[in-house]
Amino acid sequence: MSTAEPPSTTAGTELLPPAVREIAAGYAFTGPALDLGAVLLDGTAHRDAQVRIPLGVLNRHGLVAGATGTGKTKTLQLIAEQLSAQGVPVFLADIKGDVSGISAPGTPSERTAARAAEVGQNWSARGCPTEYYALGGLGTGIPIRATVTSFGPLLLAKVLDLNETQESSLGLVFHYADRNGLELYDLKDLTAVITFLTSPEGKEELKGIGGISAATVGVILRSLTMLENEGAGAFFGEPEFDTAELLRTAPDGRGLVSVLELPAVQDRPRLFSTFLMWLLADLYQELPEVGDLDKPKLVFFFDEAHLLFKGASRAFLEAITQTVRLIRSKGVGIFFVTQTPKDVPADVLAQLGNRVQHALRAFTPDDAKALKATVSTFPRSSYDLSEVLTSLGTGEAVVTVLSEKGAPTPVAATRLRAPQSLMGPVEPAALRAAVDASALSARYRDAIDRESAYEKLAARAARPEPEPEPAPVPVPAPGEESRDVRESREAQGSRASRESGAEKDGGGVLGMLMSNPMLKSFARSAGSQLGREISRSLFGTSRRRR
């Protein structure tokens, strides 16, 4: 919770200019709220006119936008640390590594003291309880991994940008693996199953449920190779990360801030988008419907969101739009942090009810076009937003949020408060020490490579081929067969009779096959595997067994 002074007093608001007083009235909420700053008019911050966000509307999502160097990351930090103080867990996707300092107290300075005095903030240095994560251990952080089975065919097809035919074929691969006890833990498992199903033996097994063309297999395997080259090989595997870890609070009741450190993979957007889709889909699937709560269960911040959407497939964008639309009823809020609203697809932007827009630049015709488009997304106001948005200073923004009743608040130019945690990256040694000291480190640090589809299919291929049946002995005309020939024929007939009887008792070729431990394992697990397949969610992910 913020240590701010009360937002305003009756005497204070009476002295405000009428325009400022009208704006301040739109932010005078009765319930708990996060404090952003003071209303700014003609270069003057009015500390008795506070701009706030109701805690209960943060699951309606939001956008923090602005040109480079205008203070977006500090705004993200300001909101995140107040959420933590209110007992709300926070997730930060930190691509540049400049928000890791949220765990450490800020550094007092004359500049910070002056800003606090201008906006009516009682500033004191304090950090937040923090966990640091890294995708598959790429970078400094607790490794986050997911199994291919958990990820599911539909979600993986979206990431690979497969067409409908290819997606259907990938679904067939998962269906076969589920039914036959072939665990898909990592990408080599999936590749092994796909390769097997294109072999003569695999094609025979698929006859009853369909088939996969060589061209489709080629596309899927090439896409998997590209995904692995971008670092996803380390992400898929075990131990799988339990997304419930993100919902924890510290012993003192503050929300835990989970920081995903991405500097090591910032040039691999496919890897990051893969993780994002799985994480949100898993949370959506596991969390119960709760509607609108007094405070959210979790708030996500995706810094540098333009990297998230840049070059993203149409299927990926559709999945994000659907996720943003549906996950709010689970008590989860999402904030995108980017340079301009046009970086966010229109269907996603329409779902973002809370807006903090920092300064924009209009140096080029494209900049001017982006400025005009940004202005058109705000409610009508007394501000000339085209002028205001190009004249805002660092740490200033135009704000509109949803009120406690769900209606947009008045547009407010705002001088923002200063974060109380460290504004910059934490020292590498401190980051490493925090990761090593985490209780989660031992649980997720070391990758596990259990027996799965790759090993089972390799063992199957290594088994010796069954010996061919002996050739039938020719039967001569009556009276012409010798004693040796007759005895050989009688012995062969006797053996065939014994095998026939054995088959009736479960022996023979079928019995030999079913006596194989691997095939017995297939049969035992078919029911449970099929049940898992049926329970796949709307997003195609499998239901987690907690």
XYZ file of C-alpha atoms in Angstrom, residues 4-545:
542
model
C 0.968 8.715 0.325
C -0.807 11.492 2.153
C -4.608 11.517 1.803
C -5.448 12.410 -1.811
C -7.080 15.706 -0.974
C -9.005 17.680 1.624
C -12.183 19.636 1.206
C -10.349 22.892 1.837
C -7.630 21.913 -0.616
C -10.005 21.019 -3.444
C -11.943 24.268 -3.036
C -8.777 26.182 -3.869
C -8.120 24.222 -7.045
C -8.805 25.689 -10.491
C -12.281 24.565 -11.693
C -10.838 22.333 -14.465
C -8.530 20.586 -11.995
C -11.299 20.233 -9.419
C -13.533 18.557 -11.995
C -10.805 16.070 -12.899
C -10.001 15.376 -9.233
C -13.658 14.555 -8.560
C -13.444 11.760 -11.115
C -10.636 10.093 -9.134
C -12.109 10.479 -5.623
C -12.715 6.759 -5.075
C -14.053 5.389 -1.808
C -12.326 2.001 -1.908
C -8.635 1.050 -1.931
C -6.682 2.445 -4.868
C -3.168 2.860 -6.196
C -1.754 6.389 -6.236
C -0.222 7.490 -9.534
C 0.424 11.189 -8.992
C -1.045 14.684 -9.075
C -3.081 16.437 -11.780
C -0.884 18.580 -14.019
C -2.202 21.785 -15.596
C -0.129 24.411 -17.405
C 3.074 22.923 -16.018
C 1.919 22.971 -12.380
C 1.254 19.812 -10.339
C -1.692 20.157 -7.950
C -0.903 17.909 -4.997
C -4.470 18.132 -3.664
C -5.809 16.599 -6.901
C -4.637 12.977 -6.852
C -4.887 10.586 -9.813
C -5.526 6.986 -8.743
C -6.529 3.533 -10.010
C -9.133 1.548 -8.041
C -7.627 -1.748 -6.903
C -10.732 -3.661 -7.968
C -10.516 -2.730 -11.680
C -6.972 -3.881 -12.318
C -8.272 -7.153 -13.753
C -9.709 -5.022 -16.588
C -6.155 -4.811 -17.923
C -4.140 -1.769 -18.963
C -1.551 -0.117 -21.163
C 1.544 1.908 -20.259
C 2.913 3.532 -23.424
C 5.352 6.239 -24.449
C 8.528 7.028 -26.347
C 11.893 5.728 -25.173
C 13.156 7.541 -22.087
C 9.811 8.993 -20.967
C 9.520 6.892 -17.788
C 7.388 3.878 -18.753
C 9.464 1.393 -16.797
C 9.345 3.597 -13.691
C 5.549 3.734 -13.982
C 5.451 -0.045 -14.204
C 7.621 -0.205 -11.106
C 5.467 2.335 -9.254
C 2.284 0.338 -9.864
C 3.908 -3.035 -9.171
C 5.344 -2.073 -5.798
C 1.998 -0.641 -4.639
C 0.236 -3.831 -5.730
C 2.740 -5.837 -3.716
C 2.076 -3.621 -0.700
C -1.660 -4.305 -1.088
C -1.042 -8.065 -0.986
C -1.405 -8.636 -4.753
C 1.198 -10.897 -6.440
C 2.825 -9.374 -9.525
C 4.540 -10.847 -12.579
C 7.040 -8.742 -14.536
C 8.462 -9.784 -17.896
C 11.751 -7.866 -17.913
C 13.324 -7.972 -21.359
C 16.047 -5.344 -20.830
C 16.881 -6.255 -17.232
C 16.165 -2.781 -15.865
C 13.376 -3.623 -13.384
C 15.294 -6.191 -11.356
C 15.982 -3.429 -8.825
C 12.412 -3.684 -7.528
C 13.728 -6.027 -4.835
C 16.060 -3.391 -3.360
C 15.280 -0.108 -1.566
C 15.609 3.018 -3.679
C 18.359 5.586 -3.283
C 17.292 8.909 -1.699
C 18.211 12.002 -3.703
C 17.312 15.670 -3.985
C 15.503 14.971 -7.233
C 13.362 12.274 -5.630
C 12.587 14.511 -2.639
C 11.555 17.362 -4.945
C 9.267 15.105 -6.969
C 7.653 13.722 -3.797
C 6.979 17.246 -2.509
C 5.399 18.310 -5.819
C 2.944 15.417 -5.964
C 2.128 14.998 -2.262
C 4.030 11.754 -1.697
C 5.579 10.610 1.578
C 8.548 8.875 -0.049
C 10.620 6.272 1.786
C 13.012 3.714 0.347
C 11.759 0.133 0.330
C 12.068 -2.961 -1.822
C 9.591 -5.735 -2.560
C 9.747 -9.483 -1.893
C 10.973 -10.845 -5.224
C 11.640 -14.108 -7.073
C 13.738 -14.119 -10.261
C 13.089 -16.576 -13.096
C 14.744 -17.418 -16.421
C 13.392 -19.422 -19.361
C 14.906 -22.884 -19.203
C 17.790 -21.482 -17.186
C 18.900 -19.172 -20.021
C 20.174 -16.315 -17.877
C 20.176 -15.727 -14.127
C 17.019 -17.003 -12.509
C 15.070 -20.056 -11.415
C 14.523 -22.106 -14.602
C 11.000 -22.220 -16.028
C 10.185 -25.273 -18.139
C 7.038 -26.844 -19.581
C 6.501 -30.294 -21.050
C 5.362 -30.623 -24.651
C 2.382 -32.696 -23.465
C 1.289 -29.922 -21.107
C 1.717 -27.340 -23.845
C -0.706 -29.215 -26.076
C -1.177 -29.499 -29.850
C -3.392 -26.482 -30.468
C -1.148 -24.038 -28.632
C 1.997 -25.465 -30.197
C 0.405 -25.291 -33.642
C -0.342 -21.602 -33.059
C 3.249 -20.895 -32.089
C 4.530 -22.808 -35.126
C 2.046 -20.928 -37.343
C 0.737 -24.140 -38.869
C -2.249 -24.135 -41.192
C -5.419 -26.085 -40.420
C -4.234 -29.258 -42.150
C -0.880 -29.179 -40.377
C -2.561 -28.389 -37.056
C -4.868 -31.389 -37.515
C -1.872 -33.604 -38.246
C -0.062 -32.361 -35.144
C -3.188 -33.113 -33.127
C -3.117 -36.648 -34.517
C 0.462 -37.030 -33.271
C -0.558 -35.974 -29.754
C -3.608 -38.269 -29.938
C -1.436 -41.257 -30.853
C 1.120 -40.438 -28.137
C -1.605 -40.018 -25.508
C -3.241 -43.332 -26.390
C 0.011 -45.290 -26.479
C 1.719 -44.045 -23.336
C 4.418 -42.115 -25.218
C 5.222 -39.213 -22.928
C 6.099 -35.989 -24.747
C 8.362 -34.214 -22.294
C 10.684 -32.373 -24.664
C 11.080 -31.576 -28.351
C 13.117 -34.695 -29.093
C 10.175 -36.793 -27.870
C 7.800 -35.049 -30.253
C 10.270 -35.347 -33.126
C 10.728 -39.046 -32.408
C 6.983 -39.745 -32.485
C 6.492 -37.778 -35.715
C 9.387 -39.619 -37.342
C 8.056 -42.992 -36.196
C 4.567 -42.300 -37.561
C 6.013 -41.720 -41.025
C 7.847 -45.074 -41.002
C 6.205 -48.151 -42.549
C 5.430 -49.526 -39.086
C 3.984 -46.224 -37.901
C 1.854 -45.773 -40.989
C 0.292 -49.173 -40.347
C -0.627 -48.141 -36.798
C -2.224 -44.919 -38.033
C -4.436 -46.595 -40.604
C -7.398 -46.784 -38.274
C -7.337 -43.093 -37.284
C -5.804 -41.269 -40.251
C -2.434 -40.475 -41.748
C 0.184 -37.753 -42.139
C 1.628 -36.688 -45.487
C 5.361 -36.397 -45.995
C 4.996 -32.716 -46.930
C 3.161 -31.929 -43.679
C 5.762 -33.810 -41.654
C 8.484 -31.776 -43.346
C 6.815 -28.477 -42.436
C 6.272 -29.490 -38.804
C 9.814 -30.777 -38.346
C 11.333 -27.654 -39.916
C 9.208 -25.445 -37.650
C 10.267 -27.436 -34.598
C 13.901 -27.057 -35.635
C 13.493 -23.287 -35.910
C 11.830 -23.152 -32.502
C 14.648 -25.179 -30.957
C 17.268 -22.957 -32.603
C 15.665 -19.978 -30.856
C 16.313 -21.611 -27.488
C 13.029 -23.421 -26.898
C 14.857 -26.717 -26.477
C 15.826 -25.639 -22.956
C 12.302 -24.466 -22.187
C 10.541 -27.759 -22.997
C 11.263 -30.443 -20.415
C 11.096 -31.296 -16.757
C 10.683 -30.388 -13.968
C 7.695 -28.452 -15.231
C 7.031 -25.087 -13.615
C 3.874 -24.857 -11.525
C 2.237 -21.518 -12.346
C 0.665 -21.494 -8.869
C 4.105 -20.320 -7.693
C 3.220 -16.906 -9.161
C 0.230 -16.507 -6.824
C 2.177 -16.495 -3.568
C 2.482 -13.813 -0.909
C 5.370 -13.141 1.434
C 5.146 -14.026 5.157
C 4.372 -10.363 5.949
C 1.339 -10.434 3.623
C 2.876 -8.504 0.740
C 2.401 -9.859 -2.751
C 5.418 -11.644 -4.202
C 6.895 -9.943 -7.279
C 7.988 -12.549 -9.850
C 10.505 -11.104 -12.305
C 11.190 -13.073 -15.479
C 14.686 -12.073 -16.567
C 14.790 -12.059 -20.384
C 17.959 -10.161 -21.421
C 19.543 -13.453 -22.528
C 16.654 -14.193 -24.927
C 15.494 -10.727 -25.980
C 16.557 -11.478 -29.555
C 14.391 -14.636 -29.632
C 10.798 -13.393 -29.603
C 9.446 -16.794 -30.627
C 10.737 -18.277 -27.386
C 9.226 -15.499 -25.291
C 5.859 -15.668 -27.050
C 5.811 -19.445 -26.560
C 6.270 -19.059 -22.843
C 3.713 -16.267 -22.587
C 1.006 -18.270 -24.315
C 1.597 -21.363 -22.206
C 1.779 -19.440 -18.946
C -1.481 -17.572 -19.524
C -3.257 -20.649 -20.876
C -2.145 -22.699 -17.880
C -3.323 -20.045 -15.435
C -6.633 -19.666 -17.241
C -7.169 -23.411 -17.127
C -6.200 -23.903 -13.487
C -7.795 -20.859 -11.831
C -11.502 -20.926 -10.982
C -13.994 -18.359 -12.243
C -14.242 -15.571 -9.670
C -15.667 -12.576 -11.542
C -14.754 -9.135 -10.210
C -12.920 -9.273 -6.869
C -12.029 -6.516 -4.416
C -8.458 -6.990 -5.603
C -6.955 -9.162 -8.351
C -5.284 -12.492 -7.675
C -2.379 -11.587 -9.930
C -1.321 -8.741 -12.217
C 0.993 -9.278 -15.211
C 3.257 -6.623 -16.666
C 4.781 -7.295 -20.078
C 7.549 -4.755 -20.619
C 8.624 -3.976 -24.200
C 5.393 -5.495 -25.548
C 6.231 -4.347 -29.081
C 8.831 -7.149 -29.116
C 6.081 -9.550 -28.110
C 3.833 -8.648 -31.038
C 6.528 -7.890 -33.613
C 6.526 -10.567 -36.287
C 3.945 -12.610 -34.376
C 1.790 -14.972 -36.389
C -1.896 -14.330 -36.910
C -2.669 -17.433 -34.862
C -0.585 -16.120 -31.967
C -2.387 -12.767 -31.997
C -5.750 -14.495 -31.998
C -4.713 -16.578 -29.002
C -3.539 -13.522 -27.070
C -6.781 -11.671 -27.847
C -8.840 -14.582 -26.605
C -6.727 -14.947 -23.481
C -6.932 -11.257 -22.574
C -10.685 -11.302 -23.058
C -11.316 -14.364 -20.907
C -8.695 -14.369 -18.167
C -10.025 -11.310 -16.332
C -12.892 -13.432 -14.977
C -10.187 -15.518 -13.256
C -9.013 -12.458 -11.316
C -5.913 -11.849 -13.442
C -5.020 -8.422 -14.852
C -2.601 -7.817 -17.737
C -0.687 -4.582 -18.410
C 1.207 -4.138 -21.665
C 4.150 -1.725 -21.630
C 5.239 -0.469 -25.049
C 6.116 2.605 -27.106
C 2.846 3.499 -28.850
C -0.673 2.050 -28.713
C -0.315 1.039 -32.366
C 2.206 -1.591 -31.223
C -0.745 -3.448 -29.707
C -3.275 -5.115 -32.059
C -6.625 -3.347 -32.118
C -8.522 -6.355 -30.757
C -6.188 -6.505 -27.762
C -6.144 -2.726 -27.268
C -9.931 -2.708 -27.022
C -9.686 -4.911 -23.907
C -7.362 -2.537 -22.001
C -9.463 -0.372 -19.681
C -6.671 1.515 -17.885
C -4.309 3.798 -19.806
C -1.115 5.614 -18.814
C 0.253 7.396 -21.883
C 3.680 9.007 -21.606
C 5.062 11.530 -24.100
C 5.098 10.809 -27.817
C 7.406 12.321 -30.404
C 6.268 13.692 -33.768
C 9.502 14.043 -35.709
C 8.385 12.180 -38.842
C 5.155 11.740 -40.813
C 4.811 8.270 -39.311
C 5.201 9.765 -35.821
C 2.490 12.319 -36.575
C 0.191 9.565 -37.790
C 0.817 7.536 -34.626
C 0.137 10.625 -32.483
C -3.193 11.239 -34.197
C -4.168 7.588 -33.764
C -3.259 7.711 -30.070
C -5.329 10.840 -29.437
C -8.339 9.193 -31.055
C -8.269 6.367 -28.501
C -8.850 8.670 -25.503
C -12.223 9.928 -24.227
C -13.083 13.519 -25.068
C -11.559 16.074 -22.723
C -10.745 19.746 -22.327
C -7.099 19.000 -23.151
C -5.565 19.483 -26.561
C -4.034 16.041 -26.389
C -1.984 16.463 -29.577
C -0.155 19.312 -27.858
C -0.079 17.784 -24.360
C 1.301 14.426 -25.466
C 4.240 16.036 -27.264
C 5.094 18.390 -24.396
C 5.028 16.000 -21.413
C 8.284 15.681 -19.488
C 9.927 12.530 -18.138
C 7.768 11.027 -15.422
C 4.602 12.705 -16.687
C 1.701 11.030 -18.475
C -1.892 11.351 -19.632
C -4.090 8.989 -17.621
C -7.595 7.581 -17.869
C -8.745 4.499 -15.960
C -11.966 2.742 -15.117
C -13.832 4.008 -12.084
C -15.216 1.734 -9.382
C -18.433 1.605 -11.420
C -16.578 0.637 -14.592
C -16.928 4.001 -16.383
C -13.878 5.815 -17.840
C -12.474 8.541 -15.625
C -11.717 12.041 -16.954
C -8.496 12.355 -18.948
C -5.846 13.702 -16.586
C -2.377 14.980 -17.407
C -0.406 13.705 -14.408
C 2.953 14.221 -12.762
C 3.752 10.746 -11.508
C 5.133 9.644 -8.179
C 8.634 8.211 -7.797
C 9.087 4.466 -7.178
C 10.323 3.607 -3.698
C 12.458 0.684 -4.888
C 15.732 0.878 -6.786
C 15.225 2.499 -10.206
C 17.624 0.358 -12.235
C 19.064 -3.153 -12.362
C 20.178 -4.864 -9.187
C 23.842 -5.837 -8.966
C 24.584 -9.188 -10.694
C 26.025 -10.645 -7.490
C 22.881 -9.706 -5.546
C 20.712 -11.204 -8.288
C 22.683 -14.459 -8.228
C 22.513 -14.589 -4.426
C 18.731 -14.061 -4.461
C 18.274 -16.936 -6.913
C 20.540 -19.287 -4.935
C 18.724 -18.441 -1.686
C 15.263 -19.120 -3.093
C 13.389 -22.154 -1.784
C 12.378 -22.865 -5.406
C 15.935 -23.144 -6.680
C 16.454 -26.749 -5.592
C 13.062 -27.742 -6.985
C 13.543 -26.386 -10.510
C 17.298 -25.875 -10.984
C 18.340 -29.201 -12.516
C 16.716 -30.555 -15.674
C 15.358 -34.109 -15.558
C 15.386 -36.435 -18.562
C 13.121 -39.349 -17.643
C 12.259 -42.234 -19.938
C 9.754 -40.941 -22.450
C 8.739 -41.292 -26.089
C 12.276 -40.892 -27.462
C 13.731 -43.692 -25.336
C 10.721 -45.991 -25.747
C 10.736 -45.732 -29.524
C 14.505 -46.161 -29.645
C 14.195 -49.354 -27.604
C 11.408 -50.542 -29.868
C 13.560 -50.002 -32.955
C 16.510 -51.818 -31.356
C 14.566 -55.030 -30.734
C 15.630 -57.894 -33.049
C 13.300 -58.747 -35.875
C 11.230 -61.899 -35.213
C 12.537 -65.000 -36.983
C 10.624 -65.814 -40.164
C 8.298 -68.827 -40.162
C 9.919 -71.922 -41.733
C 8.956 -72.588 -45.329
C 6.205 -75.222 -45.784
C 7.445 -78.692 -46.694
C 6.238 -79.763 -50.148
C 3.806 -82.694 -50.013
C 4.473 -85.343 -52.723
C 1.806 -87.353 -54.417
C 0.316 -90.295 -52.456
C 2.747 -93.163 -52.239
C 5.731 -90.998 -53.209
C 6.681 -89.326 -49.904
C 9.589 -90.721 -47.994
C 9.575 -91.481 -44.305
C 11.733 -88.422 -43.529
C 9.431 -86.162 -45.511
C 6.364 -87.647 -43.851
C 7.852 -87.217 -40.368
C 8.815 -83.600 -41.120
C 5.309 -82.840 -42.373
C 3.717 -84.435 -39.313
C 6.026 -82.506 -36.959
C 5.178 -79.208 -38.663
C 1.464 -79.944 -38.411
C 1.807 -80.799 -34.728
C 3.636 -77.501 -34.049
C 0.960 -75.531 -35.901
C -1.726 -77.263 -33.842
C 0.059 -76.335 -30.601
C 0.414 -72.685 -31.686
C -3.263 -72.577 -32.601
C -4.188 -73.798 -29.151
C -1.808 -71.365 -27.536
C -3.376 -68.454 -29.404
C -6.717 -69.417 -27.929
C -5.094 -69.147 -24.500
C -3.537 -65.734 -25.252
C -0.223 -67.013 -26.603
C 1.109 -67.017 -30.164
C 2.285 -63.860 -31.939
C -0.243 -61.693 -30.057
C 0.808 -63.202 -26.767
C 4.447 -62.639 -27.588
C 3.797 -58.983 -28.361
C 1.687 -58.373 -25.262
C 4.322 -60.035 -23.098
C 6.672 -57.215 -24.079
C 6.959 -54.869 -21.031
C 6.857 -51.728 -23.177
C 3.634 -52.739 -24.917
C 2.134 -53.721 -21.585
C 2.971 -50.220 -20.373
C 1.244 -48.830 -23.475
C -1.889 -50.799 -22.678
C -1.930 -49.915 -18.990
C -1.540 -46.189 -19.621
C -3.919 -45.903 -22.588
C -6.980 -45.194 -20.469
C -5.343 -42.551 -18.307
C -3.597 -40.976 -21.287
C -6.830 -40.809 -23.234
C -8.497 -39.229 -20.230
C -5.792 -36.592 -20.176
C -6.315 -35.899 -23.852
C -10.076 -35.491 -23.401
C -9.477 -33.056 -20.543
C -7.422 -30.684 -22.673
C -8.590 -27.126 -22.234
C -9.963 -24.549 -24.616
C -6.342 -23.674 -25.432
C -5.321 -27.289 -26.077
C -3.171 -27.589 -22.951
C -3.472 -30.673 -20.751
C -4.900 -30.352 -17.287
C -2.203 -30.289 -14.638
C -2.192 -32.851 -11.868
